[in-house]
Tab-separated table of C-alpha atoms in Angstrom:
chain	number	residue	atom	x	y	z
A	30	ALA	CA	84.819	101.786	52.152
A	31	ALA	CA	86.572	104.714	50.262
A	32	VAL	CA	89.997	105.919	50.595
A	33	GLY	CA	91.086	108.683	48.316
A	34	GLY	CA	87.990	108.258	46.344
A	35	ALA	CA	88.903	104.452	45.713
A	36	ARG	CA	86.555	101.426	45.864
A	37	LEU	CA	88.904	98.867	47.339
A	38	ALA	CA	89.196	95.281	46.752
A	39	SER	CA	89.500	94.681	50.459
A	40	ARG	CA	86.653	96.926	51.593
A	41	ASN	CA	86.066	94.759	54.721
A	42	ALA	CA	89.589	95.249	56.060
A	43	ALA	CA	90.413	98.845	54.798
A	44	ALA	CA	88.656	100.407	57.652
A	45	PRO	CA	90.235	98.596	60.684
A	46	LEU	CA	93.691	98.549	58.986
A	47	ARG	CA	93.612	102.435	58.557
A	48	ALA	CA	92.241	102.803	61.976
A	49	ALA	CA	95.019	100.449	63.408
A	50	ALA	CA	97.500	102.524	61.341
A	51	SER	CA	96.379	105.787	62.734
A	52	LYS	CA	97.043	104.454	66.236
A	53	GLY	CA	100.499	103.146	65.397
A	54	ASN	CA	99.414	99.366	65.591
A	55	PRO	CA	100.795	96.739	63.696
A	56	ILE	CA	99.474	96.386	60.215
A	57	PHE	CA	100.330	92.891	58.689
A	58	ALA	CA	100.594	90.973	61.825
A	59	LEU	CA	97.960	90.435	64.633
A	60	THR	CA	100.178	90.227	67.709
A	61	PRO	CA	100.334	93.486	69.612
A	62	ARG	CA	103.550	94.184	71.286
A	63	GLY	CA	102.087	94.922	74.595
A	64	ARG	CA	100.686	91.162	74.844
A	65	ALA	CA	103.043	88.733	76.244
A	66	ARG	CA	104.818	86.453	73.940
A	67	GLY	CA	103.608	82.957	74.101
A	68	ALA	CA	100.408	83.973	75.861
A	69	THR	CA	97.365	81.563	75.137
A	70	THR	CA	93.862	82.239	74.223
A	71	ARG	CA	91.337	82.569	77.100
A	72	ALA	CA	89.552	79.510	75.856
A	73	ALA	CA	92.637	77.474	75.463
A	74	ALA	CA	94.168	78.562	78.704
A	75	GLY	CA	90.959	77.514	80.434
A	76	LYS	CA	91.448	73.952	79.076
A	77	THR	CA	95.255	73.345	79.323
A	78	GLY	CA	96.926	76.378	80.998
A	79	SER	CA	99.358	76.525	78.081
A	80	GLY	CA	99.548	76.779	74.453
A	81	LYS	CA	101.552	75.315	71.669
A	82	THR	CA	103.231	78.062	69.384
A	83	LEU	CA	103.331	77.652	65.558
A	84	PRO	CA	105.576	80.011	63.619
A	85	GLY	CA	103.808	82.394	61.496
A	86	ASN	CA	105.211	84.316	58.552
A	87	GLY	CA	106.797	87.597	59.637
A	88	GLU	CA	105.276	87.715	62.993
A	89	ASP	CA	106.017	86.512	66.552
A	90	GLU	CA	105.435	82.904	67.278
A	91	ARG	CA	101.860	82.513	68.047
A	92	PRO	CA	99.871	79.987	70.203
A	93	PHE	CA	97.713	77.540	68.474
A	94	PHE	CA	94.676	75.968	70.081
A	95	ASP	CA	96.071	73.311	72.610
A	96	SER	CA	93.023	71.363	72.982
A	97	LYS	CA	92.410	67.603	72.337
A	98	GLU	CA	89.463	68.412	70.118
A	99	ALA	CA	91.426	70.626	67.919
A	100	TYR	CA	93.748	67.721	66.887
A	101	ASP	CA	91.233	64.848	66.717
A	102	VAL	CA	89.364	64.815	63.575
A	103	SER	CA	88.530	61.193	63.517
A	104	GLY	CA	84.990	60.593	62.430
A	105	TYR	CA	84.542	64.216	61.321
A	106	LYS	CA	83.532	64.563	57.767
A	107	ASN	CA	84.077	68.219	57.072
A	108	PHE	CA	87.865	67.940	57.431
A	109	LYS	CA	89.852	65.142	55.992
A	110	SER	CA	93.086	65.552	58.095
A	111	LYS	CA	94.771	67.175	60.974
A	112	GLN	CA	96.727	69.209	58.581
A	113	GLU	CA	93.787	70.283	56.674
A	114	LEU	CA	92.237	71.560	59.939
A	115	ARG	CA	95.528	73.082	61.168
A	116	ASP	CA	95.907	74.865	57.739
A	117	ALA	CA	92.532	76.351	57.551
A	118	ALA	CA	92.458	77.455	61.230
A	119	LEU	CA	95.934	79.154	60.852
A	120	LEU	CA	94.904	80.931	57.920
A	121	ASP	CA	91.612	82.032	59.362
A	122	ARG	CA	93.132	83.479	62.582
A	123	HIS	CA	94.728	86.134	60.530
A	124	TRP	CA	92.892	89.282	60.424
A	125	TYR	CA	95.597	91.108	58.574
A	126	PRO	CA	97.735	89.432	55.869
A	127	THR	CA	101.233	88.532	57.136
A	128	ASN	CA	104.188	90.104	55.235
A	129	PRO	CA	105.365	87.766	52.318
A	130	GLU	CA	108.840	86.354	52.783
A	131	SER	CA	111.773	87.378	50.301
A	132	ARG	CA	112.897	84.568	48.322
A	133	THR	CA	116.216	83.956	46.413
A	134	TYR	CA	114.008	83.090	43.206
A	135	GLN	CA	111.689	85.083	41.151
A	136	GLN	CA	108.216	85.497	42.393
A	137	THR	CA	104.829	86.522	41.091
A	138	LEU	CA	101.330	86.855	42.458
A	139	ARG	CA	99.256	83.865	43.249
A	140	ARG	CA	96.276	85.492	41.879
A	141	SER	CA	95.231	89.047	40.657
A	142	PHE	CA	93.826	91.852	42.600
A	143	THR	CA	91.978	94.859	41.192
A	144	LEU	CA	91.488	98.454	42.747
A	145	ILE	CA	89.368	101.190	41.366
A	146	GLY	CA	90.068	104.703	42.397
A	147	VAL	CA	90.343	108.319	41.059
A	148	GLY	CA	93.436	109.390	39.078
A	149	LEU	CA	95.274	112.396	40.811
A	150	HIS	CA	95.998	113.859	37.409
A	151	SER	CA	92.989	112.767	35.288
A	152	GLY	CA	90.259	113.237	37.900
A	153	GLU	CA	88.775	110.222	36.371
A	154	TRP	CA	87.883	106.770	37.710
A	155	GLU	CA	90.628	104.368	36.982
A	156	THR	CA	90.956	100.703	37.198
A	157	VAL	CA	94.025	98.800	37.637
A	158	ARG	CA	94.277	94.955	37.835
A	159	VAL	CA	97.732	93.461	38.939
A	160	CYS	CA	98.061	89.780	37.526
A	161	PRO	CA	100.601	86.916	37.570
A	162	ALA	CA	103.313	87.070	35.067
A	163	ARG	CA	105.914	84.300	33.913
A	164	ALA	CA	109.565	84.434	35.191
A	165	GLY	CA	111.629	86.626	33.036
A	166	GLU	CA	108.826	88.670	31.861
A	167	GLY	CA	109.321	91.370	34.580
A	168	ARG	CA	106.720	94.098	35.612
A	169	TYR	CA	104.905	95.520	32.692
A	170	PHE	CA	101.757	97.759	31.950
A	171	VAL	CA	99.179	97.093	29.231
A	172	ARG	CA	96.336	99.517	28.263
A	173	VAL	CA	93.206	97.521	28.135
A	174	PRO	CA	89.880	98.702	26.631
A	175	PRO	CA	86.799	99.252	29.098
A	176	GLY	CA	85.128	96.132	30.159
A	177	THR	CA	88.321	93.975	30.211
A	178	VAL	CA	88.424	93.721	33.788
A	179	PRO	CA	85.157	92.331	35.158
A	180	GLU	CA	83.268	94.724	37.449
A	181	SER	CA	83.319	91.786	40.125
A	182	ALA	CA	87.048	91.912	40.308
A	183	ALA	CA	87.044	94.576	42.706
A	184	ASP	CA	84.837	92.608	44.900
A	185	ASP	CA	87.325	89.972	45.672
A	186	VAL	CA	88.081	90.103	49.331
A	187	GLU	CA	89.292	86.663	50.237
A	188	GLY	CA	88.790	87.465	53.903
A	189	GLY	CA	88.040	85.641	57.029
A	190	ALA	CA	85.191	83.234	57.112
A	191	PHE	CA	83.351	85.466	59.790
A	192	ALA	CA	83.067	88.929	60.561
A	193	ARG	CA	85.684	90.473	63.038
A	194	GLU	CA	84.750	94.258	62.960
A	195	GLY	CA	84.586	95.626	66.349
A	196	LEU	CA	86.311	92.493	67.941
A	197	THR	CA	89.546	92.563	69.921
A	198	GLU	CA	92.305	90.046	69.196
A	199	GLU	CA	91.414	87.859	72.051
A	200	GLU	CA	87.717	87.970	71.100
A	201	THR	CA	88.558	87.040	67.615
A	202	GLU	CA	90.617	84.050	68.648
A	203	ASP	CA	87.962	82.834	71.092
A	204	MET	CA	85.436	83.036	68.493
A	205	LEU	CA	87.352	80.944	66.175
A	206	TYR	CA	88.343	78.445	68.702
A	207	GLU	CA	84.712	77.923	69.765
A	208	GLN	CA	83.547	77.651	66.370
A	209	LEU	CA	86.215	74.944	65.622
A	210	ARG	CA	85.406	73.136	68.808
A	211	SER	CA	81.673	73.015	68.170
A	212	MET	CA	82.271	72.081	64.449
A	213	LEU	CA	84.300	69.086	65.747
A	214	ASN	CA	81.879	67.915	68.165
A	215	GLY	CA	79.049	68.251	65.864
A	216	GLU	CA	77.432	71.202	68.119
A	217	ASP	CA	77.355	73.608	65.057
A	218	GLU	CA	74.358	73.267	62.852
A	219	ASP	CA	76.295	75.122	60.154
A	220	ALA	CA	79.406	73.099	60.623
A	221	ALA	CA	79.480	71.979	56.984
A	222	GLU	CA	79.051	75.391	55.499
A	223	ARG	CA	81.691	76.785	57.920
A	224	ALA	CA	84.083	74.149	56.887
A	225	ALA	CA	83.568	74.663	53.332
A	226	GLU	CA	84.159	78.410	53.726
A	227	LEU	CA	87.489	77.570	55.430
A	228	ARG	CA	88.619	75.247	52.733
A	229	ALA	CA	87.480	77.639	50.021
A	230	LYS	CA	89.804	80.423	51.660
A	231	ARG	CA	92.717	77.880	51.766
A	232	GLU	CA	92.236	76.614	48.302
A	233	SER	CA	90.928	79.715	46.700
A	234	ALA	CA	91.948	79.090	43.159
A	235	ALA	CA	95.455	80.265	41.961
A	236	GLU	CA	95.638	82.009	38.538
A	237	SER	CA	98.258	81.525	35.936
A	238	PRO	CA	99.729	83.989	33.610
A	239	GLY	CA	97.863	82.411	30.783
A	240	ASP	CA	94.557	83.510	32.127
A	241	PHE	CA	95.294	87.101	31.121
A	242	GLY	CA	96.077	88.708	27.779
A	243	GLY	CA	97.433	86.452	25.036
A	244	ASP	CA	95.757	87.941	22.179
A	245	GLY	CA	99.166	88.871	20.588
A	246	GLY	CA	98.178	92.359	19.365
A	247	GLU	CA	98.580	94.070	22.772
A	248	VAL	CA	101.300	96.738	23.241
A	249	ARG	CA	103.269	96.211	26.500
A	250	ILE	CA	104.955	99.153	28.281
A	251	PRO	CA	107.867	97.572	30.323
A	252	ALA	CA	108.461	99.194	33.676
A	253	ALA	CA	112.141	100.183	32.481
A	254	ALA	CA	114.198	103.376	33.161
A	255	ALA	CA	114.561	103.708	29.166
A	256	LEU	CA	110.772	104.630	28.919
A	257	ALA	CA	111.014	107.163	31.727
A	258	GLN	CA	109.904	110.577	30.284
A	259	ASP	CA	111.759	113.922	30.468
A	260	ASP	CA	108.837	116.317	31.332
A	261	LEU	CA	108.109	114.921	34.752
A	262	ARG	CA	106.355	117.105	37.370
A	263	LEU	CA	104.595	115.378	40.145
A	264	SER	CA	104.662	111.827	39.022
A	265	MET	CA	106.707	109.136	36.883
A	266	ARG	CA	105.389	108.583	33.434
A	267	LEU	CA	106.446	105.841	31.285
A	268	ALA	CA	105.762	105.528	27.551
A	269	VAL	CA	106.575	103.714	24.459
A	270	ASP	CA	104.866	106.131	22.120
A	271	GLU	CA	102.212	108.879	22.055
A	272	THR	CA	99.321	106.672	22.621
A	273	ASN	CA	100.640	103.925	25.101
A	274	GLY	CA	101.971	105.342	28.265
A	275	VAL	CA	101.178	105.198	32.006
A	276	ILE	CA	101.419	107.643	34.767
A	277	THR	CA	101.563	107.852	38.586
A	278	CYS	CA	102.912	104.280	38.687
A	279	GLU	CA	105.833	104.867	41.237
A	280	HIS	CA	103.690	104.030	44.352
A	281	LEU	CA	102.409	100.751	42.789
A	282	LEU	CA	105.972	99.664	41.530
A	283	SER	CA	107.392	100.619	45.047
A	284	ALA	CA	105.217	98.110	46.607
A	285	LEU	CA	105.909	95.348	43.999
A	286	GLU	CA	109.485	95.966	44.403
A	287	ALA	CA	109.667	95.956	48.071
A	288	ILE	CA	107.165	93.018	48.637
A	289	GLY	CA	109.083	90.789	46.027
A	290	VAL	CA	106.714	90.726	43.129
A	291	ASP	CA	109.320	90.423	40.396
A	292	ASN	CA	106.944	89.545	37.614
A	293	ALA	CA	103.555	91.299	37.161
A	294	ARG	CA	101.297	92.166	34.240
A	295	ILE	CA	99.677	95.290	35.198
A	296	GLU	CA	96.258	96.127	33.176
A	297	LEU	CA	94.990	99.715	33.278
A	298	GLU	CA	91.452	100.645	32.200
A	299	GLY	CA	90.906	104.465	31.653
A	300	SER	CA	93.327	107.058	30.875
A	301	GLY	CA	96.451	105.071	31.795
A	302	GLU	CA	96.875	106.447	35.381
A	303	VAL	CA	97.198	104.207	38.330
A	304	PRO	CA	94.529	105.232	40.900
A	305	ILE	CA	96.299	107.597	43.753
A	306	VAL	CA	94.116	105.660	46.427
A	307	ASP	CA	95.368	107.252	49.735
A	308	GLY	CA	98.566	108.689	48.473
A	309	SER	CA	100.823	105.860	49.876
A	310	ALA	CA	101.867	102.377	48.745
A	311	TYR	CA	100.003	100.643	51.733
A	312	GLN	CA	97.057	99.458	49.715
A	313	PHE	CA	99.095	97.992	46.920
A	314	ALA	CA	101.317	96.226	49.569
A	315	TYR	CA	98.347	94.944	51.462
A	316	GLU	CA	96.658	93.534	48.409
A	317	CYS	CA	100.011	91.701	47.418
A	318	ALA	CA	100.194	90.292	50.878
A	319	ARG	CA	96.551	89.337	50.730
A	320	VAL	CA	96.584	87.277	47.477
A	321	GLY	CA	100.019	85.886	48.201
A	322	LEU	CA	103.237	85.254	46.252
A	323	VAL	CA	104.369	82.011	44.483
A	324	PRO	CA	107.388	81.033	42.420
A	325	ALA	CA	107.584	82.410	39.041
A	326	HIS	CA	108.080	80.005	36.360
A	327	ALA	CA	109.074	80.211	32.727
A	328	ASP	CA	106.711	78.708	30.072
A	329	GLY	CA	106.933	74.677	30.307
A	330	SER	CA	109.070	74.985	33.219
A	331	THR	CA	108.770	74.353	37.066
A	332	ALA	CA	112.318	75.286	37.872
A	333	GLU	CA	112.814	77.977	40.151
A	334	VAL	CA	114.511	81.079	38.544
A	335	PRO	CA	117.369	82.998	40.508
A	336	ARG	CA	116.545	86.523	41.533
A	337	MET	CA	119.401	88.861	40.823
A	338	ALA	CA	120.247	92.628	41.509
A	339	TRP	CA	122.608	95.330	40.205
A	340	ARG	CA	125.806	96.203	42.273
A	341	PRO	CA	127.273	99.236	40.927
A	342	SER	CA	131.114	99.575	41.652
A	343	GLU	CA	131.496	103.337	41.336
A	344	MET	CA	130.056	106.549	42.995
A	345	ILE	CA	127.520	108.284	40.680
A	346	THR	CA	126.276	111.741	41.369
A	347	VAL	CA	123.606	113.607	39.523
A	348	ARG	CA	122.567	117.229	40.606
A	349	ASP	CA	120.170	120.088	39.882
A	350	GLY	CA	121.066	123.230	41.618
A	351	ASP	CA	121.513	122.195	45.407
A	352	ALA	CA	119.351	118.949	44.927
A	353	PHE	CA	121.258	115.902	44.169
A	354	VAL	CA	121.062	111.936	43.892
A	355	GLN	CA	124.115	110.063	44.688
A	356	PHE	CA	125.161	106.291	44.642
A	357	ILE	CA	127.984	105.154	47.114
A	358	PRO	CA	129.178	101.499	46.810
A	359	ASP	CA	128.351	99.448	50.044
A	360	ALA	CA	127.873	96.038	50.995
A	361	VAL	CA	123.989	96.522	51.565
A	362	THR	CA	121.256	98.631	50.339
A	363	LYS	CA	120.670	101.644	52.161
A	364	LEU	CA	118.324	104.481	51.192
A	365	THR	CA	118.649	107.976	52.617
A	366	TYR	CA	116.394	110.972	51.781
A	367	GLY	CA	116.369	114.632	52.909
A	368	VAL	CA	113.633	117.331	52.268
A	369	ASP	CA	113.787	120.899	52.958
A	370	PHE	CA	110.543	123.011	52.731
A	371	THR	CA	111.497	125.438	55.164
A	372	TYR	CA	111.116	128.254	52.648
A	373	LYS	CA	107.610	127.033	51.867
A	374	SER	CA	105.988	125.574	55.001
A	375	THR	CA	107.790	125.143	58.521
A	376	ALA	CA	105.403	122.245	59.189
A	377	ILE	CA	107.338	120.281	56.580
A	378	GLY	CA	110.566	121.899	57.455
A	379	LYS	CA	113.859	119.932	57.227
A	380	GLN	CA	113.482	116.022	57.597
A	381	TRP	CA	116.062	113.180	57.089
A	382	GLU	CA	115.138	109.564	57.031
A	383	SER	CA	117.410	106.672	56.191
A	384	TRP	CA	116.193	102.885	55.742
A	385	THR	CA	118.315	99.808	55.545
A	386	PRO	CA	116.102	96.953	54.306
A	387	THR	CA	118.051	94.065	55.702
A	388	GLU	CA	118.658	95.804	58.949
A	389	ASP	CA	115.768	97.766	59.949
A	390	GLY	CA	112.072	97.202	60.143
A	391	ASP	CA	110.321	95.974	57.121
A	392	TYR	CA	108.766	98.103	54.236
A	393	VAL	CA	105.178	97.705	55.219
A	394	ASP	CA	105.675	99.166	58.549
A	395	LEU	CA	108.239	101.831	58.039
A	396	ILE	CA	107.793	103.122	54.438
A	397	ALA	CA	104.486	101.815	52.773
A	398	ARG	CA	102.050	103.854	54.812
A	399	ALA	CA	103.834	107.448	54.086
A	400	ARG	CA	101.601	109.707	52.048
A	401	THR	CA	102.516	111.923	49.367
A	402	PHE	CA	102.685	115.528	50.652
A	403	GLY	CA	102.943	119.206	49.539
A	404	THR	CA	101.913	122.760	50.330
A	405	MET	CA	98.511	124.375	50.029
A	406	GLN	CA	99.788	127.002	47.684
A	407	ASP	CA	101.483	124.429	45.410
A	408	TYR	CA	98.499	122.416	45.205
A	409	MET	CA	96.154	125.182	44.347
A	410	ALA	CA	98.560	126.127	41.690
A	411	TYR	CA	98.543	122.541	40.250
A	412	PHE	CA	94.834	122.680	40.129
A	413	ARG	CA	94.711	125.899	38.418
A	414	ALA	CA	97.161	124.783	35.962
A	415	GLY	CA	95.337	121.514	35.236
A	416	TYR	CA	98.244	119.327	36.300
A	417	ILE	CA	96.001	117.704	39.063
A	418	ARG	CA	92.230	117.195	38.878
A	419	GLY	CA	91.700	114.481	41.295
A	420	GLY	CA	90.969	115.026	45.073
A	421	VAL	CA	93.860	115.903	47.229
A	422	GLU	CA	92.424	115.935	50.841
A	423	GLN	CA	92.307	112.175	51.114
A	424	CYS	CA	95.369	111.288	49.237
A	425	ALA	CA	98.076	113.848	50.417
A	426	LEU	CA	99.419	115.399	53.644
A	427	ILE	CA	98.882	119.040	52.921
A	428	ALA	CA	100.919	121.764	54.879
A	429	ASN	CA	99.826	125.135	55.241
A	430	GLY	CA	102.359	127.552	56.900
A	431	ASP	CA	103.342	126.132	60.218
A	432	LYS	CA	100.490	123.417	60.405
A	433	PHE	CA	99.224	120.712	58.515
A	434	TRP	CA	95.766	121.207	57.134
A	435	ASN	CA	94.934	117.402	57.573
A	436	PRO	CA	96.781	116.227	60.360
A	437	PRO	CA	98.169	113.946	61.871
A	438	MET	CA	101.198	112.439	60.316
A	439	ILE	CA	100.978	108.615	60.456
A	440	LEU	CA	104.750	108.254	60.625
A	441	PRO	CA	107.720	110.306	62.063
A	442	ASN	CA	109.436	112.165	59.146
A	443	GLU	CA	106.381	110.885	56.996
A	444	ASN	CA	107.423	113.286	54.241
A	445	ALA	CA	111.062	112.074	54.222
A	446	ARG	CA	109.876	108.370	54.241
A	447	HIS	CA	107.527	109.238	51.402
A	448	LYS	CA	110.260	110.461	49.276
A	449	ILE	CA	112.033	106.861	50.006
A	450	LEU	CA	108.802	105.201	48.898
A	451	ASP	CA	109.090	107.228	45.703
A	452	LEU	CA	112.655	106.525	45.216
A	453	ILE	CA	112.007	102.808	45.601
A	454	GLY	CA	109.431	102.929	42.856
A	455	ASP	CA	111.773	104.885	40.598
A	456	LEU	CA	114.655	102.630	41.198
A	457	SER	CA	112.729	99.699	40.371
A	458	LEU	CA	112.806	100.831	36.822
A	459	MET	CA	116.399	99.517	36.811
A	460	ALA	CA	115.403	96.104	36.915
A	461	GLU	CA	115.868	93.807	33.958
A	462	PRO	CA	112.857	91.556	33.476
A	463	GLY	CA	112.673	89.327	36.758
A	464	MET	CA	115.374	91.152	38.711
A	465	ALA	CA	115.286	93.504	41.401
A	466	GLY	CA	115.570	97.115	40.475
A	467	VAL	CA	116.930	98.875	43.735
A	468	PRO	CA	120.765	98.620	43.360
A	469	ILE	CA	122.854	97.188	46.206
A	470	GLY	CA	124.788	100.100	47.806
A	471	HIS	CA	123.886	103.363	49.541
A	472	VAL	CA	121.571	105.677	47.533
A	473	LEU	CA	121.537	109.210	49.019
A	474	ALA	CA	119.106	111.917	47.814
A	475	TYR	CA	118.467	115.671	48.851
A	476	LYS	CA	115.583	117.704	47.583
A	477	GLY	CA	115.008	115.182	44.750
A	478	SER	CA	112.231	114.873	42.205
A	479	HIS	CA	111.004	112.227	39.846
A	480	ARG	CA	112.900	114.370	37.254
A	481	LEU	CA	116.099	114.008	39.090
A	482	HIS	CA	115.347	110.459	39.674
A	483	ALA	CA	115.024	109.837	36.136
A	484	LYS	CA	118.485	111.563	35.322
A	485	PHE	CA	119.842	109.399	38.029
A	486	LEU	CA	118.616	106.232	36.359
A	487	ALA	CA	120.278	107.175	33.288
A	488	ALA	CA	123.440	107.730	34.934
A	489	LEU	CA	123.143	104.307	36.869
A	490	ALA	CA	122.312	102.550	33.599
A	491	ALA	CA	125.554	103.576	32.004
A	492	ALA	CA	127.761	102.910	35.138
A	493	PRO	CA	129.748	99.784	35.568
A	494	LYS	CA	128.090	97.188	37.533
A	495	GLU	CA	127.659	93.390	38.152
A	496	LYS	CA	124.711	91.067	38.641
A	497	VAL	CA	124.616	89.473	42.083
A	498	PRO	CA	122.078	87.621	44.017
A	499	ALA	CA	119.312	90.092	45.138
A	500	GLU	CA	118.896	90.685	48.975
A	501	LEU	CA	116.252	89.259	51.216
A	502	TRP	CA	114.419	92.236	52.641
A	503	SER	CA	111.799	90.333	54.487
A	504	HIS	CA	112.508	87.161	56.598
A	505	GLY	CA	110.042	84.587	58.014
A	506	ASP	CA	111.949	83.845	61.071
A	507	LYS	CA	111.678	87.353	62.520
A	508	ALA	CA	108.735	89.432	63.505
A	509	ILE	CA	107.770	92.399	61.061
A	510	PHE	CA	108.086	94.564	64.087
A	511	GLN	CA	111.382	93.431	65.389
A	512	GLY	CA	113.300	95.474	67.906
A	513	GLY	CA	111.618	98.904	68.897
A	514	ALA	CA	110.377	99.866	65.257
A	515	VAL	CA	106.715	99.674	66.183
A	516	ASN	CA	107.199	101.836	69.069
A	517	THR	CA	108.213	104.859	66.707
A	518	LYS	CA	105.229	104.460	64.580
A	519	VAL	CA	102.849	106.633	66.348
A	520	PRO	CA	100.859	109.699	65.241
A	521	VAL	CA	102.647	112.846	65.709
A	522	GLU	CA	100.485	115.588	67.636
A	523	PRO	CA	100.307	118.989	66.181
A	524	ASP	CA	102.762	120.404	68.696
A	525	GLU	CA	105.395	117.878	67.835
A	526	TYR	CA	105.415	118.809	64.162
A	527	PRO	CA	108.888	119.541	62.967
A	528	THR	CA	109.755	123.199	62.672
A	529	GLY	CA	112.859	123.103	60.724
């Protein structure tokens, strides 16, 4: 599967996920809103008439298989305990990864993931591997020579133990239930192989920071505001010197910040550009959820390290003409962004969007899927000037006059939401190693750019502020799509485009 010219690590999952997104369906949880809470699978209902519910991570409470066979593992050689069977079945029933929970301590990835795709600026194939890192190391980039990342790394899907393409949720649950039941009863000739697959998925080897790098001669490029360059046009660029820099890192950093990956080693093969993928942060967020998060520890320690954030105490404003970015002290983080393209395209027009992470829906639902955007005239000018060489049609929402050239919008106010996505990625550069970067308070921006964001970061760094415990943006005790948020995530038909 290819999205934006990228060969994705989760090839088997990418197509149905994108299809679900285009229909406004939930992404990181399996439960559709239209289905009654607590409904059982058909197979389980036929046996008992009711289902036991077990809480999931970031989703509605879901029924588990309420059958005697599913809890009786006596004499069955493929699972050692009821807990082992339960864990394997709960893991395998997820078609989509669940949204990782926010924690009060620093986290990193349980294992690495790799994406290969085209660079928007370079037009070349770029490889990025995001790896676990130690507590206090923060997020940093390393330019690595070709061949450092094994070609097989992008084939790691760590998916389900049987194919689900084309199956409904109920059919998927029924298939899993029947397979477990037949395995327990010895009816399945491939029971041992099936059980091994489930165990391998549940116990897939975690990786440690020591598995990557460590030659002592590498040059690290910290994801830090001090390294943001001045001559920014379309993307954020960080550099420690003329030969060690990275570009188009804002979407990846946005996902890592919002998902809660405080420490990560990010290896780049190629020109130093992060693949544009589909122009959103969705695939990066998906991969983080797929491989999972674990506590980040310092060398030789198993202690959890508190996760902190900045709370500035004064109002901060930077301007460029009528464009501005402003910080207003507040008790919680709130991000508000306005765009005005009326003079270029009434398809984009004027849009405003505001997101309060601790009160509204989660990042993976409301922000991550918003794609980069622009006008046909601007993109043609960028091509002629050599600023972009990679494909745009698959990785950007392109406006042409009063219409979009490649509709529909996936999210309402998708353009303004993408600006929030970019803002999160750029604000993540405020993090000291292991901290959250987005400050606690209200950040209000209008007609901003990466260049103006960098100017704001410099002002924010110089402002008085204190370290406080970081906010928890995602809670395991609530559904990802809490409230009516999911009902607003529907494709916008052409006649519903904002006209300014």
